[in-house]
Amino acid sequence: MSLIEVKNITKRFDDKIVLDNITLTIDEGDIFGLIGPNGAGKSTLIKIMTGLWDSNGGEVIIDGYDLKKEPLKVKEQIGLVPQEIALFEGISAYDNLEFFGYLYGLKGKLLKERINEALEVTGLQDKRKEKVQKFSGGMKRRLNIACAILHHPRILIMDEPTVGIDPQSRNHIFEFTRRINRENNTTVIYTSHYMEEVEMLCNNVLIIDLGEEVAYGDKKTIKSMISNNDRILIEAFDYRGEMMLAIKSLPGVNECTEEKGLIKLLVDNNDFRLEPILKVIENHGGKIKSINFEEPSLEEVFLALTGKNLRD
């Protein structure tokens, strides 16, 4: 039996459907990605799964416990890192952890051990006595994570944990996520609108948009949904701007973007031929430095399935 079962969850605000019949299962020890653009319904689903909001239909079962019937049994297994910073800015990092530890029922020697552990794994040991108001956005995010793991939850939910933070803190969060999953077998649910993060960290994925499932499964299965598509990266220089329009009009080219001399193509293998593209580049004065073929990214899958970019 899966550790987490979400069955036919629906949520409405007045007449607007925010989640439409969402179903998923998550096995223990997985790093599960919940991805979609801003406003897709990710945070709403998290709030329902953690009992913060009620749904208009469906059920959430965690470790065999029905969230509606036995909410405390469910909640004691979850650590939540909310999208909004949830800290007391006027006190130290240590005092914040002590406060949240008390809420979890921790005290005495065990509480001190858990605080030290949480500070260590989030890279904040040397900041333990500093007031949170002096922290950078990334350090606050990491302290939020430390607060969520004090009680050693079986399930850690991280809702957009890298929004607006510095690269160093972002890397800390990635390393922490892998470590707690590997060493503690903690099941992680990681929500993001950055597809590259989920592609790097997660094993299984639910992609949602406008409250509806776009794709669901392991990354290989999701990419196979556009199995006839490949990504081609062409590094070129000295070409004229109208060349991109000419490439986009070629048979088999589903998407064509350019950034600093790197031309990115998503092509349909049934219709695509490389030779016409090479001729277009040559006719527009371009010189090719390299050509690479890759499987599509999750972002390109989203584009192919919805017809829009993730951040539209």
Coordinates of C-alpha atoms in Angstrom, one line a residue:
M1 CA 0.0 0.0 0.0
S2 CA 1.2 3.5 -0.8
L3 CA 2.2 5.8 2.1
I4 CA 0.1 8.7 0.6
E5 CA -3.1 8.4 -1.4
V6 CA -5.0 11.4 -2.7
K7 CA -8.3 10.4 -4.3
N8 CA -10.4 12.6 -6.5
I9 CA -9.7 15.8 -4.7
T10 CA -11.8 18.8 -5.8
K11 CA -11.7 22.3 -4.5
R12 CA -13.9 25.3 -5.5
F13 CA -13.9 28.9 -4.4
D14 CA -17.4 30.2 -5.2
D15 CA -18.0 29.1 -8.8
K16 CA -14.3 28.7 -9.7
I17 CA -12.8 25.2 -9.7
V18 CA -9.3 25.4 -8.3
L19 CA -8.6 21.6 -8.2
D20 CA -10.5 19.3 -10.5
N21 CA -10.6 15.6 -9.5
I22 CA -6.9 15.2 -8.6
T23 CA -5.7 11.7 -7.8
L24 CA -2.2 10.5 -7.0
T25 CA -0.3 8.0 -4.9
I26 CA 3.2 8.3 -3.3
D27 CA 5.3 5.4 -2.0
E28 CA 7.4 5.7 1.1
G29 CA 10.9 7.0 0.5
D30 CA 10.0 8.8 -2.8
I31 CA 10.9 12.3 -3.7
F32 CA 7.7 13.4 -5.5
G33 CA 7.5 16.5 -7.6
L34 CA 4.3 18.6 -7.8
I35 CA 4.9 21.1 -10.6
G36 CA 3.0 23.7 -12.5
P37 CA 2.9 27.4 -13.2
N38 CA 1.9 29.9 -10.5
G39 CA -1.8 29.6 -9.8
A40 CA -2.0 26.0 -11.0
G41 CA -3.3 24.8 -7.7
K42 CA -0.2 23.3 -6.1
S43 CA -0.4 25.1 -2.8
T44 CA -4.1 24.5 -2.6
L45 CA -3.5 20.8 -2.9
I46 CA -0.8 21.0 -0.2
K47 CA -3.1 22.8 2.2
I48 CA -5.8 20.2 1.7
M49 CA -3.3 17.3 2.1
T50 CA -2.1 18.8 5.4
G51 CA -5.6 19.5 6.8
L52 CA -5.3 23.3 6.6
W53 CA -8.1 23.5 4.1
D54 CA -11.1 21.3 3.5
S55 CA -11.8 20.0 0.0
N56 CA -15.2 20.0 -1.7
G57 CA -14.8 16.3 -2.6
G58 CA -12.4 13.4 -2.4
E59 CA -10.2 12.0 0.4
V60 CA -6.6 12.0 1.6
I61 CA -5.3 8.8 3.2
I62 CA -1.8 8.8 4.8
D63 CA -0.4 5.6 6.2
G64 CA -3.9 4.1 6.2
Y65 CA -5.4 7.0 8.2
D66 CA -8.2 9.1 6.7
L67 CA -7.3 12.8 7.1
K68 CA -10.9 13.8 7.8
K69 CA -11.5 11.0 10.4
E70 CA -8.1 11.0 12.2
P71 CA -6.4 14.3 11.4
L72 CA -4.0 14.2 14.4
K73 CA -2.7 10.8 13.2
V74 CA -2.0 12.2 9.8
K75 CA -0.5 15.6 10.9
E76 CA 2.0 14.1 13.3
Q77 CA 3.7 12.3 10.4
I78 CA 4.1 15.5 8.3
G79 CA 6.6 18.3 8.4
L80 CA 5.5 21.3 6.3
V81 CA 7.7 24.0 4.8
P82 CA 5.2 26.6 3.8
Q83 CA 5.6 28.9 0.8
E84 CA 5.3 31.9 3.1
I85 CA 8.1 32.4 5.7
A86 CA 6.7 31.3 9.1
L87 CA 9.2 32.6 11.7
F88 CA 9.5 35.0 14.6
E89 CA 11.9 37.7 13.2
G90 CA 12.6 39.4 16.6
I91 CA 14.2 36.3 18.2
S92 CA 17.2 34.1 17.4
A93 CA 17.2 31.0 15.1
Y94 CA 17.7 28.8 18.2
D95 CA 14.8 30.4 20.0
N96 CA 12.6 29.9 16.9
L97 CA 13.5 26.2 16.9
E98 CA 12.9 25.9 20.6
F99 CA 9.4 27.3 20.2
F100 CA 8.5 25.0 17.3
G101 CA 10.0 22.1 19.2
Y102 CA 7.7 22.8 22.1
L103 CA 4.7 22.7 19.7
Y104 CA 5.8 19.2 18.6
G105 CA 6.0 18.1 22.2
L106 CA 9.8 18.0 22.4
K107 CA 11.6 19.1 25.5
G108 CA 14.8 18.8 27.5
K109 CA 17.8 17.0 26.2
L110 CA 15.9 15.6 23.2
L111 CA 14.8 19.0 22.1
K112 CA 18.4 20.3 22.3
E113 CA 19.7 17.4 20.3
R114 CA 17.0 17.9 17.6
I115 CA 17.7 21.7 17.4
N116 CA 21.4 21.1 16.9
E117 CA 20.7 18.4 14.3
A118 CA 18.3 20.7 12.4
L119 CA 20.8 23.6 12.4
E120 CA 23.6 21.3 11.2
V121 CA 21.7 19.7 8.3
T122 CA 20.5 23.1 7.1
G123 CA 23.9 24.8 7.4
L124 CA 22.9 27.3 10.1
Q125 CA 25.0 26.2 13.1
D126 CA 27.1 29.4 13.0
K127 CA 23.9 31.5 12.9
R128 CA 22.1 29.9 15.8
K129 CA 22.3 33.0 18.1
E130 CA 21.5 35.6 15.4
K131 CA 18.1 37.3 15.2
V132 CA 16.1 36.1 12.2
Q133 CA 15.5 39.7 11.1
K134 CA 19.2 39.8 10.1
F135 CA 18.9 36.7 7.9
S136 CA 18.9 36.7 4.1
G137 CA 15.8 35.3 2.4
G138 CA 17.7 32.1 1.7
M139 CA 18.7 31.7 5.4
K140 CA 15.1 32.2 6.4
R141 CA 14.0 29.5 4.0
R142 CA 16.6 27.1 5.5
L143 CA 15.4 27.9 9.0
N144 CA 11.9 27.3 8.0
I145 CA 13.0 23.8 6.9
A146 CA 14.9 23.3 10.2
C147 CA 11.6 24.0 12.1
A148 CA 9.7 21.5 9.9
I149 CA 12.1 18.5 10.6
L150 CA 12.5 18.8 14.4
H151 CA 10.0 16.0 15.1
H152 CA 11.5 13.6 12.4
P153 CA 8.5 13.5 10.2
R154 CA 8.0 10.6 7.8
I155 CA 6.7 13.0 5.2
L156 CA 8.3 16.4 4.5
I157 CA 6.3 18.7 2.3
M158 CA 8.3 21.6 0.7
D159 CA 6.1 24.2 -0.9
E160 CA 8.1 26.3 -3.4
P161 CA 11.2 26.3 -1.1
T162 CA 13.6 28.1 -3.4
V163 CA 11.5 31.1 -4.5
G164 CA 13.5 34.3 -4.2
I165 CA 16.6 32.9 -2.6
D166 CA 20.3 33.1 -3.4
P167 CA 22.2 30.3 -5.2
Q168 CA 24.1 29.2 -2.1
S169 CA 20.9 28.6 -0.1
R170 CA 19.3 27.0 -3.2
N171 CA 22.1 24.4 -3.3
H172 CA 21.9 23.9 0.4
I173 CA 18.2 23.0 0.0
F174 CA 18.9 20.6 -2.8
E175 CA 21.7 18.9 -0.9
F176 CA 19.5 18.7 2.2
T177 CA 16.6 17.2 0.3
R178 CA 18.7 14.4 -1.1
R179 CA 20.4 13.8 2.2
I180 CA 17.2 13.5 4.4
N181 CA 15.6 11.3 1.8
R182 CA 18.7 9.0 1.5
E183 CA 19.7 8.8 5.1
N184 CA 16.3 8.9 6.9
N185 CA 14.1 7.5 4.1
T186 CA 12.0 10.6 4.5
T187 CA 9.3 10.9 1.8
V188 CA 9.5 14.3 0.3
I189 CA 6.9 16.2 -1.7
Y190 CA 8.5 19.0 -3.5
T191 CA 6.4 21.7 -5.2
S192 CA 7.9 24.1 -7.7
H193 CA 7.2 26.1 -10.9
Y194 CA 10.9 25.6 -11.8
M195 CA 10.8 22.4 -13.9
E196 CA 14.6 22.0 -13.8
E197 CA 14.5 21.6 -10.0
V198 CA 12.0 18.9 -10.1
E199 CA 13.8 17.2 -13.0
M200 CA 17.0 17.1 -11.0
L201 CA 15.5 16.0 -7.6
C202 CA 12.4 14.0 -8.1
N203 CA 11.6 10.5 -9.2
N204 CA 7.9 10.8 -9.8
V205 CA 5.9 13.8 -10.9
L206 CA 2.4 15.3 -11.1
I207 CA 2.2 18.2 -13.5
I208 CA -0.9 20.3 -13.0
D209 CA -2.3 23.4 -14.8
L210 CA -5.4 25.4 -14.0
G211 CA -6.3 22.8 -11.3
E212 CA -6.2 19.8 -13.7
E213 CA -3.7 17.0 -14.3
V214 CA -1.5 17.5 -17.3
A215 CA 0.7 14.5 -16.8
Y216 CA 1.4 12.0 -14.0
G217 CA 4.0 9.3 -13.5
D218 CA 7.8 8.8 -13.4
K219 CA 9.8 11.2 -15.5
K220 CA 10.5 8.6 -18.2
T221 CA 6.8 7.8 -18.6
I222 CA 5.9 11.5 -18.8
K223 CA 8.5 12.2 -21.4
S224 CA 7.3 9.2 -23.4
M225 CA 3.9 11.1 -23.8
I226 CA 5.6 13.1 -26.5
S227 CA 7.8 10.1 -27.5
N228 CA 8.1 11.3 -31.1
N229 CA 9.7 14.5 -30.0
D230 CA 13.4 15.2 -29.5
R231 CA 15.3 18.3 -28.5
I232 CA 18.1 19.5 -30.7
L233 CA 20.6 22.1 -29.5
I234 CA 22.5 24.0 -32.3
E235 CA 25.3 26.4 -31.4
A236 CA 25.6 28.9 -34.2
F237 CA 26.9 32.4 -34.8
D238 CA 27.0 35.2 -37.4
Y239 CA 23.4 34.5 -38.5
R240 CA 20.6 37.1 -39.3
G241 CA 17.6 37.5 -37.1
E242 CA 15.0 36.4 -39.7
M243 CA 16.6 33.0 -39.7
M244 CA 14.5 31.9 -36.7
L245 CA 11.3 32.5 -38.5
A246 CA 12.5 30.4 -41.4
I247 CA 13.4 27.6 -39.0
K248 CA 10.1 27.7 -37.3
S249 CA 8.3 27.3 -40.6
L250 CA 10.1 24.0 -41.4
P251 CA 8.2 20.7 -41.3
G252 CA 8.6 18.8 -38.0
V253 CA 9.7 21.8 -35.9
N254 CA 7.3 22.2 -33.0
E255 CA 9.1 24.8 -31.1
C256 CA 12.2 27.0 -31.8
T257 CA 13.8 29.4 -29.3
E258 CA 17.2 31.2 -29.3
E259 CA 19.4 32.4 -26.5
K260 CA 22.9 33.8 -26.9
G261 CA 23.7 31.8 -30.0
L262 CA 22.1 28.5 -28.7
I263 CA 19.1 27.5 -30.9
K264 CA 16.8 25.1 -29.1
L265 CA 14.4 23.0 -31.2
L266 CA 11.7 20.6 -30.2
V267 CA 11.1 18.4 -33.2
D268 CA 8.7 15.6 -34.3
N269 CA 10.9 12.7 -35.5
N270 CA 8.2 11.6 -38.0
D271 CA 8.4 14.8 -40.0
F272 CA 11.7 16.4 -39.1
R273 CA 14.8 16.4 -41.3
L274 CA 18.1 18.0 -40.2
E275 CA 19.3 19.0 -43.7
P276 CA 16.7 21.8 -44.3
I277 CA 17.7 23.4 -41.1
L278 CA 21.4 23.4 -42.0
K279 CA 20.5 25.0 -45.3
V280 CA 18.4 27.7 -43.7
I281 CA 21.3 28.5 -41.3
E282 CA 23.8 28.6 -44.2
N283 CA 21.4 30.8 -46.4
H284 CA 21.2 33.3 -43.5
G285 CA 25.0 33.6 -43.1
G286 CA 25.2 31.4 -40.0
K287 CA 28.1 29.2 -39.0
I288 CA 27.4 26.1 -36.9
K289 CA 29.7 25.3 -34.0
S290 CA 28.0 22.2 -32.6
I291 CA 24.8 20.1 -32.9
N292 CA 23.5 18.0 -30.0
F293 CA 20.4 15.7 -29.7
E294 CA 18.8 15.3 -26.3
E295 CA 15.5 13.9 -24.8
P296 CA 12.9 16.6 -24.1
S297 CA 12.9 18.3 -20.7
L298 CA 9.8 18.3 -18.4
E299 CA 9.4 22.0 -19.4
E300 CA 9.2 21.0 -23.0
V301 CA 6.7 18.2 -22.2
F302 CA 4.6 20.9 -20.5
L303 CA 4.8 23.1 -23.6
A304 CA 4.0 20.2 -25.9
L305 CA 1.0 19.1 -23.9
T306 CA -0.5 22.5 -23.0
G307 CA 0.7 24.7 -25.9
K308 CA 2.2 27.3 -23.5
N309 CA 5.4 27.9 -21.6
L310 CA 5.4 27.1 -17.9
R311 CA 5.7 30.8 -16.9
D312 CA 3.1 32.2 -19.2

